[in-house]
Amino acid sequence: MGKRIVFTGGSGKAGRHVVPYLLDQGHEVLNLDLVPLDHPGVNTLITDLTDSGEAFNALSMHFGFQGLASGKGPAPVDAVVHFAAVPRILMRPDNTTFAANTVSTYNVIEAAMKLGIRKVIIASSETTYGVCFAEGDKDYRSFPLTENYDVDPMDSYGLSKVVNEKTARAFAMRFGADIYALRIGNVISPEDYARFPAFLADPPSRKRNAWSYIDARDLGQIVHLGVEKDGLGFQVFNAVNDTITAYEPTRPFLEKWAPGTPITGEIGEFEAPISNRKIREVLGFSEEHNWRNYVSR
Ligand SMILES: NC(=O)c1ccc[n+]([C@@H]2O[C@H](COP(=O)([O-])OP(=O)(O)OC[C@H]3O[C@@H](n4cnc5c(N)ncnc54)[C@H](O)[C@@H]3O)[C@@H](O)[C@H]2O)c1
């Protein structure tokens, strides 16, 4: 049965694809964002989630005028998906990026917990693996990158995402809730596949993304599976597609382009260096949008 989902940041690059995916699965969605999402069937409540009062209110509102019909006030919310954020460094001053992302995530999770909502999915990031926004040419410590890696970003954005994972863990423990943090890879929307030939021709240019990506529609599937799954408590999941963004198999490719990083775990022939085994094995993810379907050689 479809769930009632409050989605934050649905007007953004990822949300524009994830929200329609959720609607297609039969869910009902209310979008909380600073700007509207122009999509039929979804109301955007203009909300600043760095304000705790607004976060509490927005999680306890009608999804639209249709909510008035029951005469019983707003119906319960089944899940919150929190994507709203300053999505990288160099958009706002570092302190603002850190404060906006950590405070909004604290506010959203706290409001959900105290309003009795027991499922929250938050957007963490590949940047927690420490290389994406590092100063200089930093090496990953080992491949494949799995969820138990000792995350060590040096930038304000990556650090905000590490703090958010800790916030999620604390609230999940305190309220006995399910809170899943998705370490999202570089988000690729359909038009971005036009950039792949340039990526493939210049391997060092993709080191900061660990030669991995997530199709925005496949991210929709991951969020849907996370909404449907219950009973896992706090979890971190890498949210990336199956394969490396290279024509060469993963092991020789990494030996050539990341010689400073040992391969210490099992890695499939074309497996992405950020491992998505956990979403496949625990959530049942099955990718639908491999980059090779969209890029001609
Ligand atoms: N794009 C990527 O490659 C990527 C990779 C890893 C993780 N992520 C994470 O995924 C999420 C979505 O990323 P995106 O690329 O769609 O970003 P985006 O900037 O396109 O979308 C984020 C949305 O959040 C909204 N927002 C920002 N501050 C807000 C606030 N205070 N209150 C309410 N809404 C607010 C913005 O208006 C925007 O519509 C973010 O949490 C981002 O950090 C993105």
Coordinates of C-alpha atoms and ligand atoms in Angstrom, one line a residue:
M1 CA 0.0 0.0 0.0
G2 CA 1.2 3.5 -0.8
K3 CA 2.7 5.5 2.1
R4 CA 2.4 9.1 3.1
I5 CA 5.8 10.6 2.7
V6 CA 7.1 14.0 3.5
F7 CA 10.1 14.7 1.2
T8 CA 12.5 17.6 1.8
G9 CA 14.5 19.1 -1.0
G10 CA 12.2 17.6 -3.6
S11 CA 12.7 20.6 -6.0
G12 CA 16.4 19.9 -6.3
K13 CA 18.5 17.9 -8.8
A14 CA 17.9 14.5 -7.2
G15 CA 14.4 15.2 -5.8
R16 CA 13.0 16.0 -9.2
H17 CA 13.6 12.4 -10.2
V18 CA 13.1 10.7 -6.9
V19 CA 9.7 12.2 -6.1
P20 CA 8.1 11.1 -9.4
Y21 CA 9.6 7.6 -8.8
L22 CA 7.9 7.5 -5.4
L23 CA 4.6 8.7 -6.8
D24 CA 4.8 6.0 -9.5
Q25 CA 5.0 3.4 -6.7
G26 CA 1.7 4.7 -5.3
H27 CA 3.0 6.9 -2.5
E28 CA 1.6 10.2 -1.6
V29 CA 4.2 13.0 -1.3
L30 CA 4.4 16.4 0.3
N31 CA 7.5 18.4 -0.7
L32 CA 9.2 20.8 1.7
D33 CA 11.6 23.1 0.0
L34 CA 12.6 26.8 -0.3
V35 CA 11.4 26.7 -4.0
P36 CA 8.4 24.9 -5.6
L37 CA 8.6 21.6 -7.5
D38 CA 6.6 21.8 -10.7
H39 CA 5.1 18.3 -10.7
P40 CA 1.5 17.3 -10.9
G41 CA 0.1 15.8 -7.7
V42 CA 2.8 17.2 -5.4
N43 CA 2.3 20.2 -3.2
T44 CA 5.4 22.2 -2.1
L45 CA 5.2 23.7 1.3
I46 CA 7.7 26.5 1.3
T47 CA 9.7 25.7 4.4
D48 CA 13.0 26.7 5.9
L49 CA 14.2 23.6 7.7
T50 CA 16.9 25.4 9.5
D51 CA 14.0 26.7 11.6
S52 CA 12.9 24.1 14.1
G53 CA 9.4 25.5 14.4
E54 CA 8.9 25.4 10.7
A55 CA 10.2 21.8 10.6
F56 CA 7.8 20.6 13.3
N57 CA 4.9 22.4 11.7
A58 CA 5.6 21.2 8.2
L59 CA 5.7 17.5 9.4
S60 CA 2.2 17.9 10.9
M61 CA 0.3 19.6 8.1
H62 CA -2.2 18.5 5.5
F63 CA -0.5 17.4 2.2
G64 CA -3.0 19.6 0.3
F65 CA -6.6 20.8 0.3
Q66 CA -7.8 17.2 -0.1
G67 CA -6.7 16.6 3.5
L68 CA -9.6 18.8 4.7
A69 CA -12.2 16.3 3.6
S70 CA -11.9 13.9 6.5
G71 CA -12.6 16.5 9.1
K72 CA -10.2 14.8 11.4
G73 CA -7.1 16.9 10.9
P74 CA -3.9 15.9 9.2
A75 CA -3.4 12.1 8.7
P76 CA -0.3 10.4 10.1
V77 CA 3.0 10.6 8.1
D78 CA 4.6 7.2 7.5
A79 CA 8.1 8.3 6.5
V80 CA 10.3 11.4 6.0
V81 CA 12.9 11.5 3.3
H82 CA 15.3 14.4 4.0
F83 CA 17.3 15.5 0.9
A84 CA 17.2 19.3 1.5
A85 CA 20.8 20.7 1.9
V86 CA 23.4 23.0 0.7
P87 CA 24.7 20.2 -1.7
R88 CA 28.4 21.0 -1.9
I89 CA 31.2 23.4 -0.9
L90 CA 31.8 26.7 -2.5
M91 CA 28.1 27.6 -2.8
R92 CA 27.8 29.3 0.6
P93 CA 30.6 30.2 3.2
D94 CA 31.9 27.1 4.9
N95 CA 30.4 27.8 8.2
T96 CA 26.9 28.3 6.7
T97 CA 27.1 25.1 4.8
F98 CA 28.0 23.2 7.9
A99 CA 25.4 24.9 10.1
A100 CA 22.6 24.7 7.5
N101 CA 23.1 21.0 6.9
T102 CA 23.6 19.9 10.5
V103 CA 20.9 22.1 12.0
S104 CA 18.3 21.2 9.3
T105 CA 19.0 17.5 9.7
Y106 CA 18.8 17.7 13.5
N107 CA 15.5 19.6 13.2
V108 CA 13.9 17.2 10.7
I109 CA 14.9 14.1 12.6
E110 CA 13.9 15.5 16.0
A111 CA 10.5 16.7 14.7
A112 CA 9.9 13.3 13.0
M113 CA 10.8 11.4 16.2
K114 CA 8.8 13.6 18.6
L115 CA 5.8 13.5 16.2
G116 CA 5.8 9.7 16.3
I117 CA 7.2 9.1 12.7
R118 CA 9.4 6.0 12.9
K119 CA 11.0 6.0 9.5
V120 CA 13.4 8.6 8.2
I121 CA 15.8 8.4 5.3
I122 CA 18.5 11.1 5.0
A123 CA 20.9 12.0 2.2
S124 CA 24.5 11.5 3.3
S125 CA 27.2 11.5 0.7
E126 CA 30.2 10.0 -1.1
T127 CA 32.1 13.0 0.2
T128 CA 32.3 11.3 3.7
Y129 CA 35.0 9.0 2.1
G130 CA 37.2 12.1 2.3
V131 CA 38.5 12.5 -1.2
C132 CA 35.8 14.4 -3.1
F133 CA 36.4 17.9 -1.6
A134 CA 39.9 17.2 -0.2
E135 CA 42.7 19.7 -0.6
G136 CA 45.2 18.3 -3.0
D137 CA 45.4 14.7 -4.4
K138 CA 44.4 12.5 -1.5
D139 CA 44.2 8.7 -1.7
Y140 CA 41.4 6.5 -0.5
R141 CA 42.7 4.2 2.3
S142 CA 41.5 1.0 0.7
F143 CA 39.0 -0.3 -2.0
P144 CA 36.2 -1.2 -2.2
L145 CA 34.7 1.7 -0.2
T146 CA 32.2 0.0 2.1
E147 CA 29.8 1.4 4.8
N148 CA 32.2 0.4 7.6
Y149 CA 35.1 2.7 6.3
D150 CA 36.5 5.1 8.8
V151 CA 35.1 8.3 7.1
D152 CA 37.5 11.2 7.2
P153 CA 36.5 14.3 5.2
M154 CA 38.4 17.5 5.7
D155 CA 35.8 19.9 4.2
S156 CA 32.8 21.6 5.8
Y157 CA 30.2 19.8 3.6
G158 CA 31.6 16.3 4.1
L159 CA 31.9 16.9 7.8
S160 CA 28.3 18.1 8.0
K161 CA 27.3 14.7 6.4
V162 CA 29.4 12.8 9.0
V163 CA 27.7 14.7 11.8
N164 CA 24.3 14.0 10.3
E165 CA 25.0 10.3 10.3
K166 CA 25.8 10.6 14.0
T167 CA 22.6 12.6 14.6
A168 CA 20.6 9.9 12.9
R169 CA 22.2 7.2 14.9
A170 CA 21.6 9.1 18.2
F171 CA 17.9 9.6 17.5
A172 CA 17.4 6.0 16.1
M173 CA 18.8 4.7 19.4
R174 CA 16.8 7.1 21.6
F175 CA 13.4 6.4 19.9
G176 CA 13.9 2.9 18.7
A177 CA 13.3 4.1 15.1
D178 CA 14.5 3.2 11.7
I179 CA 16.8 5.9 10.3
Y180 CA 18.7 5.1 7.1
A181 CA 21.5 7.3 5.8
L182 CA 22.2 7.0 2.1
R183 CA 25.8 7.7 1.1
I184 CA 24.8 9.0 -2.3
G185 CA 27.3 8.9 -5.1
N186 CA 27.6 11.6 -7.8
V187 CA 24.0 12.1 -9.0
I188 CA 23.5 11.6 -12.7
S189 CA 20.3 12.8 -14.3
P190 CA 19.4 11.6 -17.8
E191 CA 21.0 14.6 -19.6
D192 CA 24.3 14.1 -17.7
Y193 CA 25.1 11.0 -19.7
A194 CA 26.3 13.4 -22.4
R195 CA 29.3 14.2 -20.1
F196 CA 30.4 10.6 -19.9
P197 CA 32.6 10.4 -22.9
A198 CA 34.7 13.2 -21.4
F199 CA 34.7 11.4 -18.0
L200 CA 35.9 8.2 -19.7
A201 CA 38.6 9.9 -21.6
D202 CA 40.1 11.5 -18.5
P203 CA 40.2 8.9 -15.6
P204 CA 41.9 11.3 -13.1
S205 CA 38.9 13.7 -13.4
R206 CA 36.7 11.1 -11.7
K207 CA 38.9 10.1 -8.8
R208 CA 37.1 12.4 -6.5
N209 CA 33.9 10.5 -7.2
A210 CA 35.7 7.1 -6.9
W211 CA 34.7 6.3 -10.5
S212 CA 31.2 5.6 -9.2
Y213 CA 27.8 7.3 -9.8
I214 CA 24.1 7.0 -9.0
D215 CA 21.4 7.5 -11.7
A216 CA 18.8 9.8 -10.2
R217 CA 16.0 7.4 -11.1
D218 CA 17.8 4.4 -9.5
L219 CA 18.2 6.6 -6.5
G220 CA 14.4 6.7 -6.5
Q221 CA 14.3 2.9 -6.3
I222 CA 16.7 2.9 -3.4
V223 CA 14.6 5.4 -1.5
H224 CA 11.4 3.4 -2.2
L225 CA 13.1 0.2 -1.0
G226 CA 14.2 2.0 2.1
V227 CA 10.7 3.3 2.8
E228 CA 9.3 -0.2 2.5
K229 CA 11.9 -1.9 4.6
D230 CA 11.4 -2.0 8.4
G231 CA 13.2 -3.0 11.5
L232 CA 16.8 -2.2 10.7
G233 CA 17.3 0.6 13.2
F234 CA 20.1 3.0 12.2
Q235 CA 21.8 2.0 9.0
V236 CA 24.3 3.5 6.5
F237 CA 23.9 2.4 2.9
N238 CA 26.1 3.4 -0.1
A239 CA 23.7 4.6 -2.8
V240 CA 25.5 4.0 -6.1
N241 CA 25.0 2.0 -9.3
D242 CA 26.7 -1.4 -9.9
T243 CA 29.6 -0.7 -12.2
I244 CA 32.7 1.4 -12.5
T245 CA 32.7 4.4 -14.9
A246 CA 35.4 2.9 -17.1
Y247 CA 35.7 0.5 -20.0
E248 CA 38.5 -1.4 -18.3
P249 CA 37.8 -4.0 -15.5
T250 CA 38.0 -2.5 -12.0
R251 CA 41.1 -4.2 -10.6
P252 CA 43.6 -3.2 -13.4
F253 CA 41.9 0.2 -13.7
L254 CA 42.4 1.0 -10.0
E255 CA 46.0 -0.4 -10.1
K256 CA 46.8 2.1 -12.9
W257 CA 44.8 5.2 -11.7
A258 CA 44.9 4.8 -7.9
P259 CA 48.2 3.1 -7.3
G260 CA 48.4 4.5 -3.7
T261 CA 45.3 2.6 -2.6
P262 CA 45.4 -1.2 -1.8
I263 CA 42.5 -3.3 -2.9
T264 CA 41.8 -5.2 0.4
G265 CA 38.3 -6.5 -0.2
E266 CA 36.5 -8.6 -2.8
I267 CA 35.7 -6.6 -5.9
G268 CA 33.8 -7.9 -9.0
E269 CA 35.1 -7.6 -12.5
F270 CA 33.4 -4.3 -13.3
E271 CA 32.2 -3.5 -9.8
A272 CA 32.1 0.2 -8.8
P273 CA 34.9 1.2 -6.3
I274 CA 32.1 2.5 -4.0
S275 CA 30.5 -0.9 -3.2
N276 CA 26.7 -1.2 -3.5
R277 CA 26.5 -4.7 -2.2
K278 CA 24.7 -3.7 0.9
I279 CA 21.7 -2.1 -0.9
R280 CA 21.6 -5.1 -3.2
E281 CA 21.7 -7.7 -0.5
V282 CA 19.7 -6.0 2.3
L283 CA 17.2 -3.8 0.3
G284 CA 17.0 -5.9 -2.9
F285 CA 18.2 -3.1 -5.2
S286 CA 18.4 -4.0 -8.8
E287 CA 19.7 -1.2 -11.1
E288 CA 17.7 -0.2 -14.1
H289 CA 20.0 2.6 -15.5
N290 CA 23.5 1.4 -16.2
W291 CA 25.6 4.1 -17.8
R292 CA 26.6 1.8 -20.7
N293 CA 23.0 1.9 -21.9
Y294 CA 23.3 5.7 -22.5
V295 CA 26.8 6.1 -23.8
S296 CA 28.0 4.9 -27.2
R297 CA 31.6 4.0 -27.5
Ligands
LIG1 N1 24.1 15.9 -6.4 C1 25.0 15.0 -6.0 O1 25.8 14.6 -6.7 C2 24.9 14.6 -4.5 C3 25.8 13.6 -4.1 C4 25.8 13.1 -2.8 C5 24.8 13.6 -1.9 N2 24.0 14.6 -2.3 C6 23.0 15.0 -1.4 O2 21.7 14.7 -1.9 C7 20.7 15.7 -1.5 C8 20.1 16.3 -2.8 O3 21.1 16.8 -3.6 P1 20.8 17.7 -4.9 O4 21.9 17.5 -5.8 O5 19.4 17.4 -5.4 O6 20.8 19.2 -4.3 P2 20.0 20.4 -4.8 O7 20.7 21.6 -4.3 O8 19.7 20.4 -6.3 O9 18.6 20.3 -4.0 C9 18.5 20.5 -2.6 C10 17.2 21.2 -2.4 O10 17.1 21.5 -1.0 C11 16.5 22.8 -0.9 N3 16.9 23.4 0.4 C12 18.2 23.9 0.7 N4 18.2 24.4 1.9 C13 16.9 24.3 2.4 C14 16.3 24.7 3.6 N5 17.0 25.3 4.6 N6 15.0 24.3 3.8 C15 14.3 23.7 2.8 N7 14.8 23.4 1.7 C16 16.1 23.7 1.5 C17 16.9 23.6 -2.1 O11 16.0 24.7 -2.4 C18 17.0 22.5 -3.2 O12 15.8 22.5 -3.9 C19 21.5 16.7 -0.7 O13 21.4 16.4 0.7 C20 22.9 16.5 -1.1 O14 23.8 16.9 -0.1 C21 24.0 15.0 -3.6

